[in-house]
Every structure is written in structure tokens, then in C-alpha cells.
Amino acid sequence: MQSDRPVILIVDDEERIRAGLADYFEDEGFAALTAGSAEEGLYALAGNRVALCTVDIRLPGESGNQFIARAHAVNPALKFLIYTGSADYELPEALRAISMTDADVFIKPVEDLGLLLAAANRLLGREKP
């Protein structure tokens, strides 16, 4: 991984989605890590300088909401995007309290991944590379 590229961690239990998002974000100037569960995601955070996480809500074991709360407690500067198949998902108050907004939530499938990229760049305060 190149150190000048922001690192994104993709936490999703569907391998196809993890791989697709990783390829897309790498093509757009990010270094990508992937995890299939909240537990794997927390392990990945411990050994890497991650700037942003995309997180599915329905994960095996801990939920995406629980992962975000734990990851934020470890690194309050970490930014998050939620990428979920739960069409009725509503951002809980606990996540709003860490400055997440409805603009950080995307319902699968997103036809234009440029929307996720724009949100990632917004959260990181960067222009498109």
C-alpha cells in the first residue's frame, strides 16, 4: 500500500461486495482493506492507519452499528459510511452523536458508485484524486 493514499476499510459479509468496492476505491486513489465481520474489521483497524470505513449493518456477530461505536471509541477521527441492504435502516441517535448524518447512509445497490466516492471525499475533506 502506498502511504500517500488514504486507507479505506470495507466491512461487509458479502465477499463480492467487498471485492467490488475495494477495486473501485483503489482505482479512485484509495488503498483498500476488507473485512467480513465487525471482529475482523476491528483487527484490521489495530494494525493500519485507516481514514474511512464503509460498513454493512447486518454482519455476522456484532452489527455494523456496534462496529462503528467500538471503532469510533478507539479512533475518534475515523470516518464512516454505511452501505446496507436494509431499505428501512434509520441512523440511530448514538451514531448521530458522533456526527454521522443521513448523507452517510447508502442503501444497496447503489447504481453509481461515484456517489459513495463523493461522500468519502467529503468526509475526508479531499478533492477527487
Short mmCIF file of N, CA and C in Angstrom, two decimals:
data_model
loop_
_atom_site.label_atom_id
_atom_site.label_comp_id
_atom_site.label_asym_id
_atom_site.label_seq_id
_atom_site.Cartn_x
_atom_site.Cartn_y
_atom_site.Cartn_z
N MET A 1 0.83 -1.19 0.00
CA MET A 1 0.00 0.00 0.00
C MET A 1 0.87 1.24 0.00
N GLN A 2 0.47 2.22 -0.78
CA GLN A 2 1.21 3.47 -0.79
C GLN A 2 0.75 4.32 0.37
N SER A 3 1.71 4.93 1.06
CA SER A 3 1.36 5.68 2.27
C SER A 3 0.65 6.99 1.98
N ASP A 4 0.74 7.50 0.74
CA ASP A 4 0.08 8.77 0.44
C ASP A 4 -1.38 8.59 0.04
N ARG A 5 -1.82 7.37 -0.07
CA ARG A 5 -3.21 7.09 -0.43
C ARG A 5 -4.01 6.89 0.85
N PRO A 6 -5.16 7.56 1.00
CA PRO A 6 -5.97 7.31 2.20
C PRO A 6 -6.42 5.85 2.21
N VAL A 7 -6.47 5.28 3.40
CA VAL A 7 -6.85 3.88 3.55
C VAL A 7 -8.32 3.78 3.90
N ILE A 8 -9.04 2.96 3.12
CA ILE A 8 -10.45 2.70 3.38
C ILE A 8 -10.59 1.24 3.79
N LEU A 9 -11.38 1.00 4.82
CA LEU A 9 -11.68 -0.36 5.27
C LEU A 9 -13.13 -0.66 4.91
N ILE A 10 -13.32 -1.73 4.16
CA ILE A 10 -14.66 -2.13 3.72
C ILE A 10 -15.08 -3.32 4.57
N VAL A 11 -16.13 -3.13 5.38
CA VAL A 11 -16.62 -4.17 6.28
C VAL A 11 -17.97 -4.64 5.77
N ASP A 12 -17.99 -5.84 5.18
CA ASP A 12 -19.22 -6.39 4.60
C ASP A 12 -19.09 -7.90 4.59
N ASP A 13 -20.16 -8.61 4.91
CA ASP A 13 -20.08 -10.07 4.94
C ASP A 13 -20.19 -10.69 3.56
N GLU A 14 -20.51 -9.92 2.53
CA GLU A 14 -20.59 -10.44 1.17
C GLU A 14 -19.27 -10.18 0.45
N GLU A 15 -18.54 -11.27 0.14
CA GLU A 15 -17.22 -11.15 -0.47
C GLU A 15 -17.27 -10.39 -1.79
N ARG A 16 -18.29 -10.63 -2.59
CA ARG A 16 -18.43 -9.96 -3.89
C ARG A 16 -18.52 -8.45 -3.72
N ILE A 17 -19.24 -8.00 -2.72
CA ILE A 17 -19.36 -6.56 -2.47
C ILE A 17 -18.04 -6.00 -1.96
N ARG A 18 -17.41 -6.71 -1.03
CA ARG A 18 -16.09 -6.26 -0.53
C ARG A 18 -15.11 -6.09 -1.68
N ALA A 19 -15.02 -7.11 -2.52
CA ALA A 19 -14.05 -7.08 -3.62
C ALA A 19 -14.38 -5.97 -4.62
N GLY A 20 -15.65 -5.82 -4.94
CA GLY A 20 -16.05 -4.78 -5.90
C GLY A 20 -15.76 -3.38 -5.39
N LEU A 21 -16.10 -3.13 -4.13
CA LEU A 21 -15.82 -1.81 -3.55
C LEU A 21 -14.32 -1.57 -3.43
N ALA A 22 -13.57 -2.60 -3.04
CA ALA A 22 -12.12 -2.45 -2.91
C ALA A 22 -11.51 -2.08 -4.26
N ASP A 23 -11.90 -2.80 -5.31
CA ASP A 23 -11.38 -2.49 -6.65
C ASP A 23 -11.74 -1.07 -7.06
N TYR A 24 -12.99 -0.68 -6.83
CA TYR A 24 -13.44 0.65 -7.22
C TYR A 24 -12.64 1.74 -6.49
N PHE A 25 -12.56 1.63 -5.18
CA PHE A 25 -11.86 2.67 -4.41
C PHE A 25 -10.37 2.69 -4.71
N GLU A 26 -9.77 1.55 -4.98
CA GLU A 26 -8.35 1.54 -5.37
C GLU A 26 -8.16 2.26 -6.69
N ASP A 27 -9.07 2.05 -7.64
CA ASP A 27 -9.00 2.76 -8.92
C ASP A 27 -9.15 4.26 -8.74
N GLU A 28 -9.79 4.67 -7.65
CA GLU A 28 -10.06 6.09 -7.40
C GLU A 28 -9.05 6.72 -6.44
N GLY A 29 -7.94 6.05 -6.18
CA GLY A 29 -6.87 6.67 -5.41
C GLY A 29 -6.80 6.31 -3.94
N PHE A 30 -7.54 5.31 -3.52
CA PHE A 30 -7.51 4.85 -2.13
C PHE A 30 -6.70 3.56 -2.04
N ALA A 31 -6.22 3.25 -0.87
CA ALA A 31 -5.71 1.91 -0.55
C ALA A 31 -6.85 1.23 0.20
N ALA A 32 -7.20 0.00 -0.20
CA ALA A 32 -8.37 -0.66 0.38
C ALA A 32 -7.99 -1.89 1.18
N LEU A 33 -8.63 -2.02 2.33
CA LEU A 33 -8.58 -3.22 3.16
C LEU A 33 -10.01 -3.75 3.26
N THR A 34 -10.16 -5.05 3.47
CA THR A 34 -11.51 -5.60 3.60
C THR A 34 -11.61 -6.49 4.84
N ALA A 35 -12.84 -6.59 5.34
CA ALA A 35 -13.14 -7.45 6.49
C ALA A 35 -14.55 -8.01 6.31
N GLY A 36 -14.73 -9.29 6.68
CA GLY A 36 -16.02 -9.93 6.52
C GLY A 36 -16.91 -9.87 7.75
N SER A 37 -16.40 -9.28 8.83
CA SER A 37 -17.19 -9.17 10.06
C SER A 37 -16.69 -7.98 10.86
N ALA A 38 -17.46 -7.60 11.87
CA ALA A 38 -17.04 -6.50 12.75
C ALA A 38 -15.74 -6.86 13.46
N GLU A 39 -15.64 -8.10 13.89
CA GLU A 39 -14.44 -8.53 14.60
C GLU A 39 -13.20 -8.43 13.71
N GLU A 40 -13.32 -8.89 12.45
CA GLU A 40 -12.20 -8.77 11.50
C GLU A 40 -11.87 -7.30 11.25
N GLY A 41 -12.91 -6.47 11.19
CA GLY A 41 -12.71 -5.04 10.97
C GLY A 41 -11.94 -4.39 12.10
N LEU A 42 -12.28 -4.74 13.32
CA LEU A 42 -11.56 -4.18 14.47
C LEU A 42 -10.10 -4.62 14.47
N TYR A 43 -9.86 -5.86 14.07
CA TYR A 43 -8.49 -6.36 13.98
C TYR A 43 -7.72 -5.58 12.91
N ALA A 44 -8.35 -5.33 11.76
CA ALA A 44 -7.70 -4.57 10.68
C ALA A 44 -7.39 -3.15 11.12
N LEU A 45 -8.27 -2.55 11.90
CA LEU A 45 -8.04 -1.18 12.38
C LEU A 45 -6.81 -1.11 13.28
N ALA A 46 -6.59 -2.17 14.05
CA ALA A 46 -5.49 -2.16 15.02
C ALA A 46 -4.13 -2.07 14.36
N GLY A 47 -4.00 -2.60 13.15
CA GLY A 47 -2.69 -2.63 12.52
C GLY A 47 -2.51 -1.70 11.34
N ASN A 48 -3.46 -0.82 11.09
CA ASN A 48 -3.40 0.02 9.89
C ASN A 48 -3.88 1.43 10.19
N ARG A 49 -3.43 2.36 9.37
CA ARG A 49 -3.85 3.76 9.52
C ARG A 49 -5.06 4.02 8.62
N VAL A 50 -6.21 3.58 9.07
CA VAL A 50 -7.44 3.68 8.30
C VAL A 50 -8.04 5.06 8.52
N ALA A 51 -8.49 5.69 7.41
CA ALA A 51 -9.11 7.01 7.48
C ALA A 51 -10.63 6.92 7.44
N LEU A 52 -11.15 5.88 6.76
CA LEU A 52 -12.58 5.79 6.48
C LEU A 52 -12.99 4.33 6.42
N CYS A 53 -14.20 4.03 6.91
CA CYS A 53 -14.76 2.69 6.81
C CYS A 53 -16.10 2.75 6.10
N THR A 54 -16.34 1.81 5.18
CA THR A 54 -17.70 1.58 4.69
C THR A 54 -18.18 0.34 5.43
N VAL A 55 -19.38 0.41 5.97
CA VAL A 55 -19.83 -0.63 6.90
C VAL A 55 -21.24 -1.10 6.54
N ASP A 56 -21.38 -2.41 6.38
CA ASP A 56 -22.69 -3.03 6.25
C ASP A 56 -23.28 -3.12 7.66
N ILE A 57 -24.58 -3.07 7.78
CA ILE A 57 -25.21 -3.13 9.10
C ILE A 57 -25.43 -4.56 9.55
N ARG A 58 -25.90 -5.41 8.65
CA ARG A 58 -26.15 -6.81 9.01
C ARG A 58 -24.89 -7.63 8.79
N LEU A 59 -24.17 -7.85 9.86
CA LEU A 59 -22.92 -8.60 9.83
C LEU A 59 -23.05 -9.80 10.75
N PRO A 60 -22.26 -10.86 10.51
CA PRO A 60 -22.26 -11.96 11.48
C PRO A 60 -21.63 -11.48 12.79
N GLY A 61 -22.16 -11.92 13.91
CA GLY A 61 -21.64 -11.45 15.20
C GLY A 61 -22.14 -10.05 15.48
N GLU A 62 -21.23 -9.15 15.79
CA GLU A 62 -21.62 -7.76 16.07
C GLU A 62 -22.19 -7.09 14.83
N SER A 63 -23.15 -6.20 15.05
CA SER A 63 -23.74 -5.46 13.93
C SER A 63 -22.80 -4.34 13.47
N GLY A 64 -23.13 -3.78 12.31
CA GLY A 64 -22.37 -2.64 11.83
C GLY A 64 -22.45 -1.46 12.77
N ASN A 65 -23.63 -1.25 13.38
CA ASN A 65 -23.76 -0.15 14.35
C ASN A 65 -22.80 -0.35 15.53
N GLN A 66 -22.71 -1.59 16.02
CA GLN A 66 -21.79 -1.88 17.13
C GLN A 66 -20.34 -1.69 16.70
N PHE A 67 -20.01 -2.13 15.48
CA PHE A 67 -18.65 -1.93 14.97
C PHE A 67 -18.29 -0.44 14.95
N ILE A 68 -19.20 0.38 14.42
CA ILE A 68 -18.92 1.81 14.32
C ILE A 68 -18.69 2.40 15.71
N ALA A 69 -19.54 2.06 16.67
CA ALA A 69 -19.37 2.59 18.02
C ALA A 69 -18.03 2.19 18.62
N ARG A 70 -17.65 0.92 18.46
CA ARG A 70 -16.37 0.45 19.01
C ARG A 70 -15.18 1.07 18.28
N ALA A 71 -15.26 1.15 16.96
CA ALA A 71 -14.16 1.71 16.18
C ALA A 71 -13.98 3.20 16.49
N HIS A 72 -15.09 3.91 16.65
CA HIS A 72 -15.02 5.33 16.98
C HIS A 72 -14.40 5.53 18.37
N ALA A 73 -14.72 4.64 19.31
CA ALA A 73 -14.14 4.75 20.65
C ALA A 73 -12.62 4.60 20.61
N VAL A 74 -12.13 3.75 19.72
CA VAL A 74 -10.69 3.53 19.57
C VAL A 74 -10.03 4.69 18.82
N ASN A 75 -10.72 5.19 17.77
CA ASN A 75 -10.16 6.26 16.94
C ASN A 75 -11.26 7.27 16.59
N PRO A 76 -11.43 8.31 17.40
CA PRO A 76 -12.49 9.29 17.17
C PRO A 76 -12.37 10.06 15.86
N ALA A 77 -11.20 10.05 15.23
CA ALA A 77 -11.03 10.75 13.95
C ALA A 77 -11.51 9.92 12.77
N LEU A 78 -11.79 8.65 12.97
CA LEU A 78 -12.22 7.76 11.90
C LEU A 78 -13.58 8.19 11.36
N LYS A 79 -13.74 8.13 10.05
CA LYS A 79 -15.00 8.48 9.39
C LYS A 79 -15.68 7.21 8.90
N PHE A 80 -17.01 7.28 8.75
CA PHE A 80 -17.79 6.10 8.40
C PHE A 80 -18.84 6.40 7.34
N LEU A 81 -19.02 5.44 6.43
CA LEU A 81 -20.16 5.40 5.52
C LEU A 81 -20.87 4.08 5.78
N ILE A 82 -22.18 4.11 5.80
CA ILE A 82 -22.96 2.89 5.95
C ILE A 82 -23.46 2.50 4.57
N TYR A 83 -23.23 1.22 4.22
CA TYR A 83 -23.65 0.67 2.93
C TYR A 83 -24.42 -0.60 3.24
N THR A 84 -25.75 -0.50 3.28
CA THR A 84 -26.58 -1.58 3.79
C THR A 84 -27.67 -1.99 2.82
N GLY A 85 -28.07 -3.24 2.91
CA GLY A 85 -29.20 -3.72 2.13
C GLY A 85 -30.52 -3.54 2.86
N SER A 86 -30.49 -3.00 4.06
CA SER A 86 -31.70 -2.79 4.86
C SER A 86 -32.38 -1.50 4.41
N ALA A 87 -33.40 -1.66 3.57
CA ALA A 87 -34.06 -0.49 2.99
C ALA A 87 -34.72 0.40 4.04
N ASP A 88 -35.06 -0.17 5.19
CA ASP A 88 -35.74 0.61 6.24
C ASP A 88 -34.77 1.10 7.32
N TYR A 89 -33.46 1.05 7.05
CA TYR A 89 -32.47 1.45 8.05
C TYR A 89 -32.62 2.92 8.42
N GLU A 90 -32.59 3.19 9.71
CA GLU A 90 -32.58 4.56 10.22
C GLU A 90 -31.36 4.72 11.11
N LEU A 91 -30.63 5.80 10.90
CA LEU A 91 -29.42 6.07 11.65
C LEU A 91 -29.76 6.27 13.12
N PRO A 92 -29.21 5.45 14.02
CA PRO A 92 -29.53 5.60 15.44
C PRO A 92 -28.92 6.87 16.04
N GLU A 93 -29.52 7.33 17.11
CA GLU A 93 -29.04 8.55 17.78
C GLU A 93 -27.59 8.43 18.22
N ALA A 94 -27.18 7.23 18.64
CA ALA A 94 -25.79 7.04 19.08
C ALA A 94 -24.80 7.36 17.96
N LEU A 95 -25.17 7.06 16.71
CA LEU A 95 -24.28 7.37 15.59
C LEU A 95 -24.42 8.82 15.17
N ARG A 96 -25.60 9.38 15.31
CA ARG A 96 -25.75 10.82 15.05
C ARG A 96 -24.89 11.62 16.04
N ALA A 97 -24.75 11.10 17.25
CA ALA A 97 -23.96 11.78 18.28
C ALA A 97 -22.48 11.85 17.94
N ILE A 98 -22.02 10.99 17.02
CA ILE A 98 -20.62 11.06 16.59
C ILE A 98 -20.52 11.73 15.22
N SER A 99 -21.51 12.57 14.93
CA SER A 99 -21.54 13.42 13.73
C SER A 99 -21.86 12.70 12.43
N MET A 100 -22.43 11.50 12.50
CA MET A 100 -22.91 10.86 11.28
C MET A 100 -24.26 11.46 10.93
N THR A 101 -24.54 11.53 9.63
CA THR A 101 -25.81 12.07 9.16
C THR A 101 -26.42 11.11 8.14
N ASP A 102 -27.64 11.40 7.72
CA ASP A 102 -28.29 10.58 6.71
C ASP A 102 -27.52 10.59 5.40
N ALA A 103 -26.72 11.62 5.15
CA ALA A 103 -25.89 11.69 3.93
C ALA A 103 -24.77 10.66 3.95
N ASP A 104 -24.55 10.02 5.10
CA ASP A 104 -23.51 8.99 5.23
C ASP A 104 -24.08 7.58 5.07
N VAL A 105 -25.37 7.48 4.73
CA VAL A 105 -26.04 6.18 4.62
C VAL A 105 -26.43 5.93 3.17
N PHE A 106 -26.06 4.75 2.66
CA PHE A 106 -26.39 4.35 1.30
C PHE A 106 -27.05 2.98 1.35
N ILE A 107 -28.14 2.84 0.58
CA ILE A 107 -28.88 1.59 0.53
C ILE A 107 -28.45 0.82 -0.72
N LYS A 108 -28.08 -0.45 -0.53
CA LYS A 108 -27.68 -1.30 -1.65
C LYS A 108 -28.88 -1.63 -2.51
N PRO A 109 -28.69 -1.78 -3.78
CA PRO A 109 -27.46 -1.50 -4.51
C PRO A 109 -27.40 -0.03 -4.91
N VAL A 110 -26.22 0.54 -4.89
CA VAL A 110 -26.02 1.90 -5.39
C VAL A 110 -25.56 1.75 -6.84
N GLU A 111 -26.36 2.25 -7.77
CA GLU A 111 -26.03 2.11 -9.19
C GLU A 111 -24.79 2.90 -9.57
N ASP A 112 -24.61 4.07 -8.99
CA ASP A 112 -23.48 4.95 -9.32
C ASP A 112 -22.55 5.01 -8.11
N LEU A 113 -21.46 4.24 -8.16
CA LEU A 113 -20.53 4.23 -7.04
C LEU A 113 -19.85 5.58 -6.86
N GLY A 114 -19.97 6.45 -7.85
CA GLY A 114 -19.45 7.81 -7.71
C GLY A 114 -20.10 8.54 -6.54
N LEU A 115 -21.32 8.14 -6.18
CA LEU A 115 -21.98 8.75 -5.02
C LEU A 115 -21.25 8.38 -3.73
N LEU A 116 -20.83 7.12 -3.61
CA LEU A 116 -20.04 6.70 -2.44
C LEU A 116 -18.69 7.40 -2.43
N LEU A 117 -18.08 7.52 -3.61
CA LEU A 117 -16.79 8.20 -3.71
C LEU A 117 -16.92 9.66 -3.29
N ALA A 118 -17.96 10.33 -3.76
CA ALA A 118 -18.16 11.74 -3.39
C ALA A 118 -18.34 11.88 -1.89
N ALA A 119 -19.09 10.96 -1.28
CA ALA A 119 -19.29 11.01 0.18
C ALA A 119 -17.98 10.75 0.91
N ALA A 120 -17.19 9.80 0.42
CA ALA A 120 -15.89 9.51 1.05
C ALA A 120 -14.99 10.73 0.97
N ASN A 121 -14.93 11.35 -0.20
CA ASN A 121 -14.09 12.54 -0.36
C ASN A 121 -14.58 13.68 0.52
N ARG A 122 -15.90 13.82 0.64
CA ARG A 122 -16.47 14.87 1.50
C ARG A 122 -16.04 14.65 2.95
N LEU A 123 -16.17 13.42 3.43
CA LEU A 123 -15.81 13.12 4.82
C LEU A 123 -14.33 13.33 5.09
N LEU A 124 -13.50 13.07 4.09
CA LEU A 124 -12.06 13.20 4.27
C LEU A 124 -11.54 14.58 3.89
N GLY A 125 -12.44 15.45 3.42
CA GLY A 125 -12.03 16.81 3.06
C GLY A 125 -11.06 16.84 1.90
N ARG A 126 -11.29 15.98 0.92
CA ARG A 126 -10.37 15.93 -0.21
C ARG A 126 -11.13 16.04 -1.52
N GLU A 127 -10.42 16.53 -2.51
CA GLU A 127 -10.97 16.57 -3.86
C GLU A 127 -10.75 15.21 -4.49
N LYS A 128 -11.50 14.94 -5.54
CA LYS A 128 -11.29 13.68 -6.25
C LYS A 128 -9.85 13.64 -6.76
N PRO A 129 -9.14 12.52 -6.52
CA PRO A 129 -7.74 12.44 -6.97
C PRO A 129 -7.63 12.44 -8.48
#
